[in-house]
mmCIF file of C-alpha atoms in Angstrom:
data_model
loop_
_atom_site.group_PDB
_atom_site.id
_atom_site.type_symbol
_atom_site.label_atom_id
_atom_site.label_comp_id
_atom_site.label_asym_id
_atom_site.label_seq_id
_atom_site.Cartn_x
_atom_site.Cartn_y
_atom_site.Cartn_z
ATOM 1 C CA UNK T 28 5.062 14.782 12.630
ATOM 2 C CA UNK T 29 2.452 13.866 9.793
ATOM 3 C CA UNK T 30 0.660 15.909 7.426
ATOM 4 C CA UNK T 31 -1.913 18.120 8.116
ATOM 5 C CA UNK T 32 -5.452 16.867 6.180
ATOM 6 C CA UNK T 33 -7.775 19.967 7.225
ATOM 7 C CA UNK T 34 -4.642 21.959 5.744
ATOM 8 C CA UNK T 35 -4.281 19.811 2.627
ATOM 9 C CA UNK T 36 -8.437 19.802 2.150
ATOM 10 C CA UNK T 37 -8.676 23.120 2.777
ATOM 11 C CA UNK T 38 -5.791 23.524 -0.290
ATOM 12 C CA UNK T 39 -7.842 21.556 -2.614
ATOM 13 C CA UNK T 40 -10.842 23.823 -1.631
ATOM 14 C CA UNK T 41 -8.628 27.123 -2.398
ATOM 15 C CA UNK T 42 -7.520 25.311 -5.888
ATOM 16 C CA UNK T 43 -11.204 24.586 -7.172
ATOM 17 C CA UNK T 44 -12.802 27.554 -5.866
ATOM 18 C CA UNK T 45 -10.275 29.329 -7.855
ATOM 19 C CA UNK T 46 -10.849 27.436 -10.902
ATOM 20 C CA UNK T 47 -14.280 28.066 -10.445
ATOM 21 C CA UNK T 48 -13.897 31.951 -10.201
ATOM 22 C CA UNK T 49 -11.587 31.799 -13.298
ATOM 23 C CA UNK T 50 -14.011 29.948 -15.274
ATOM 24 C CA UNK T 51 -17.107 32.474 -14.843
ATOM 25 C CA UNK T 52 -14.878 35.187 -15.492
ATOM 26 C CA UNK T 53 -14.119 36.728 -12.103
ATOM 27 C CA UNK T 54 -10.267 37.837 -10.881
ATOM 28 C CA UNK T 55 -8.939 34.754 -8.783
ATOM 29 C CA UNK T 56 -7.893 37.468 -6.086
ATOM 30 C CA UNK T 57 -5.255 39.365 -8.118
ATOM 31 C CA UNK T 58 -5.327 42.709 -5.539
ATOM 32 C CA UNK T 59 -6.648 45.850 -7.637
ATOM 33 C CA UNK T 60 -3.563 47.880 -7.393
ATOM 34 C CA UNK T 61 -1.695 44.892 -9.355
ATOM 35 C CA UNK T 62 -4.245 45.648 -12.193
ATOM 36 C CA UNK T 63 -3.259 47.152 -15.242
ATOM 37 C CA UNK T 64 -5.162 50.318 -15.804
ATOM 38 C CA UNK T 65 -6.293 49.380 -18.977
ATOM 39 C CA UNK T 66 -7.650 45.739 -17.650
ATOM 40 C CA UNK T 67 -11.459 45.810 -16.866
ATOM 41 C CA UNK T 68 -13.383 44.631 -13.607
ATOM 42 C CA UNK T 69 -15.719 41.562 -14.680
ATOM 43 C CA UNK T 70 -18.564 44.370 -14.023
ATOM 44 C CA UNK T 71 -17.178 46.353 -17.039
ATOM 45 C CA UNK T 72 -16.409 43.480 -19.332
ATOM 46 C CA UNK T 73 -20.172 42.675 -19.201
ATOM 47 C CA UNK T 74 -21.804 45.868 -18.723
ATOM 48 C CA UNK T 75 -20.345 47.077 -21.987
ATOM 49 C CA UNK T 76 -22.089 45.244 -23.778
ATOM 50 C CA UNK T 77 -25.538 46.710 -22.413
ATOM 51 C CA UNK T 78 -25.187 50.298 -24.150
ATOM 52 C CA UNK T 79 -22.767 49.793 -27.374
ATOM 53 C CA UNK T 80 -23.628 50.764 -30.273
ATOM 54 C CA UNK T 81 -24.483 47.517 -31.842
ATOM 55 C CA UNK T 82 -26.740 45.977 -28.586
ATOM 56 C CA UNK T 83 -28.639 49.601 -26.894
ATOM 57 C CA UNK T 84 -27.887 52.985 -26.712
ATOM 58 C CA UNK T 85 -29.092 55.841 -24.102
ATOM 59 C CA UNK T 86 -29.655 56.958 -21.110
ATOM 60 C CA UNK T 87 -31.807 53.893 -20.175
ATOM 61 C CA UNK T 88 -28.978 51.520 -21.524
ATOM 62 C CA UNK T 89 -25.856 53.742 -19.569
ATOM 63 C CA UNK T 90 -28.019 53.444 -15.930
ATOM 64 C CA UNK T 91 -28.455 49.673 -16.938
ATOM 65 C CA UNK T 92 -24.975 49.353 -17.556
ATOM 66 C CA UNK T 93 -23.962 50.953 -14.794
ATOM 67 C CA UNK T 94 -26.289 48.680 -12.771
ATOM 68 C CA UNK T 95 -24.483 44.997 -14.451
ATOM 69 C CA UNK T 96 -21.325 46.712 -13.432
ATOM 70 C CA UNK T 97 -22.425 47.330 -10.048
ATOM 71 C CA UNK T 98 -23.990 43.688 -9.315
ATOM 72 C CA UNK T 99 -21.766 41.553 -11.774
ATOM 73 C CA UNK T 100 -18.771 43.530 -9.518
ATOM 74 C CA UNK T 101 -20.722 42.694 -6.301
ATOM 75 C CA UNK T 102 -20.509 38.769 -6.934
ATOM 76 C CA UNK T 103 -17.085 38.994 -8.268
ATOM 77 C CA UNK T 104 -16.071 40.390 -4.186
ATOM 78 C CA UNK T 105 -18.219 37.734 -2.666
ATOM 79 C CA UNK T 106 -16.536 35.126 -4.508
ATOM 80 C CA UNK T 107 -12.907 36.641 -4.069
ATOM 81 C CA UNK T 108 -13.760 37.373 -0.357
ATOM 82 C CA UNK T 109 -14.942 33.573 -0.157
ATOM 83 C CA UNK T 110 -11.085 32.341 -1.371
ATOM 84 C CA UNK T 111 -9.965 35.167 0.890
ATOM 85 C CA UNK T 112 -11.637 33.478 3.588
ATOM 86 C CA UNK T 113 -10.696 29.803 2.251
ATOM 87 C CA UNK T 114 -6.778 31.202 2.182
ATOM 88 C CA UNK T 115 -6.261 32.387 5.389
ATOM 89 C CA UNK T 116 -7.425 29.462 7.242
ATOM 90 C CA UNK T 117 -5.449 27.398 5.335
ATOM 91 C CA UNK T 118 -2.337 29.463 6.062
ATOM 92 C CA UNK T 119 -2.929 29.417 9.780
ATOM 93 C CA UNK T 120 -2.339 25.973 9.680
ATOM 94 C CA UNK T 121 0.477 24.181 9.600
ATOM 95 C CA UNK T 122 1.577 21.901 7.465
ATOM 96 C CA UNK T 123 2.866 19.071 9.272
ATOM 97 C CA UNK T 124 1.591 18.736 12.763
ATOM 98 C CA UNK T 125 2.014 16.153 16.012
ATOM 99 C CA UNK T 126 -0.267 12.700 14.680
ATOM 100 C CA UNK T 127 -2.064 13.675 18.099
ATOM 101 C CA UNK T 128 -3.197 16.891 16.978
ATOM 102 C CA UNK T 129 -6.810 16.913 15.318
ATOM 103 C CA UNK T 130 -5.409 18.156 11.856
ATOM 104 C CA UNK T 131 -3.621 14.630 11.530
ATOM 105 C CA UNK T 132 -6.938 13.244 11.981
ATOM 106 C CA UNK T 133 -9.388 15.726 9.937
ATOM 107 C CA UNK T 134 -12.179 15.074 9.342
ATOM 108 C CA UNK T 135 -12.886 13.253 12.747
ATOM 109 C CA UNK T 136 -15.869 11.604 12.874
ATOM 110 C CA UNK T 137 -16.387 11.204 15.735
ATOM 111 C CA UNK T 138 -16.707 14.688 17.050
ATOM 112 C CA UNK T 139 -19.594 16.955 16.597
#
């Protein structure tokens, strides 16, 4: 048995795509119902600063809020659905494998 390299690249993909998503702010897959009720979505976090008191005030500034929450929100789930996505495949592979499988091998060159 050796190690698995689409496994381990895909692992390194999961890491910096989650570093990524932590550095512009968005949940690195933490599932909603593990959310405090006081923590806010990335959507809030920016779209309260549209309409306070201090930046824009109204009814123009709550629909524009509510539209940064709505779109800021909207990236946020195509990021986390990206690691999602990243995550699973990695965990349908194994981590050691026979050296004639063509995980031992990844990426083969090859092969188209």
């Amino acid at each position: 048995m050796v190690a698995n390299l689409k496994r381990e690249a895909l692992e390194r993909l999961s890491e910096h795509t989650s570093n990524k998503n932590g550095g512009l702010g968005f949940a690195t897959n933490i599932p909603f119902l593990q959310l405090s009720p006081w923590t806010l979505s990335p959507g809030q976090k920016y779209s309260s600063a549209v309409n306070s008191s201090d930046t824009w005030t109204g009814p123009l500034a709550d629909t524009s809020a509510e539209d940064t929450k709505t779109d800021v929100d909207a990236v946020d789930k195509v990021f986390s659905d990206l690691l999602d996505m990243i995550n699973a495949e990695k965990n349908s592979l194994l981590e050691d494998v026979d050296e004639t499988d063509p995980g031992a091998h990844w990426p083969d060159r090859g092969q188209v």
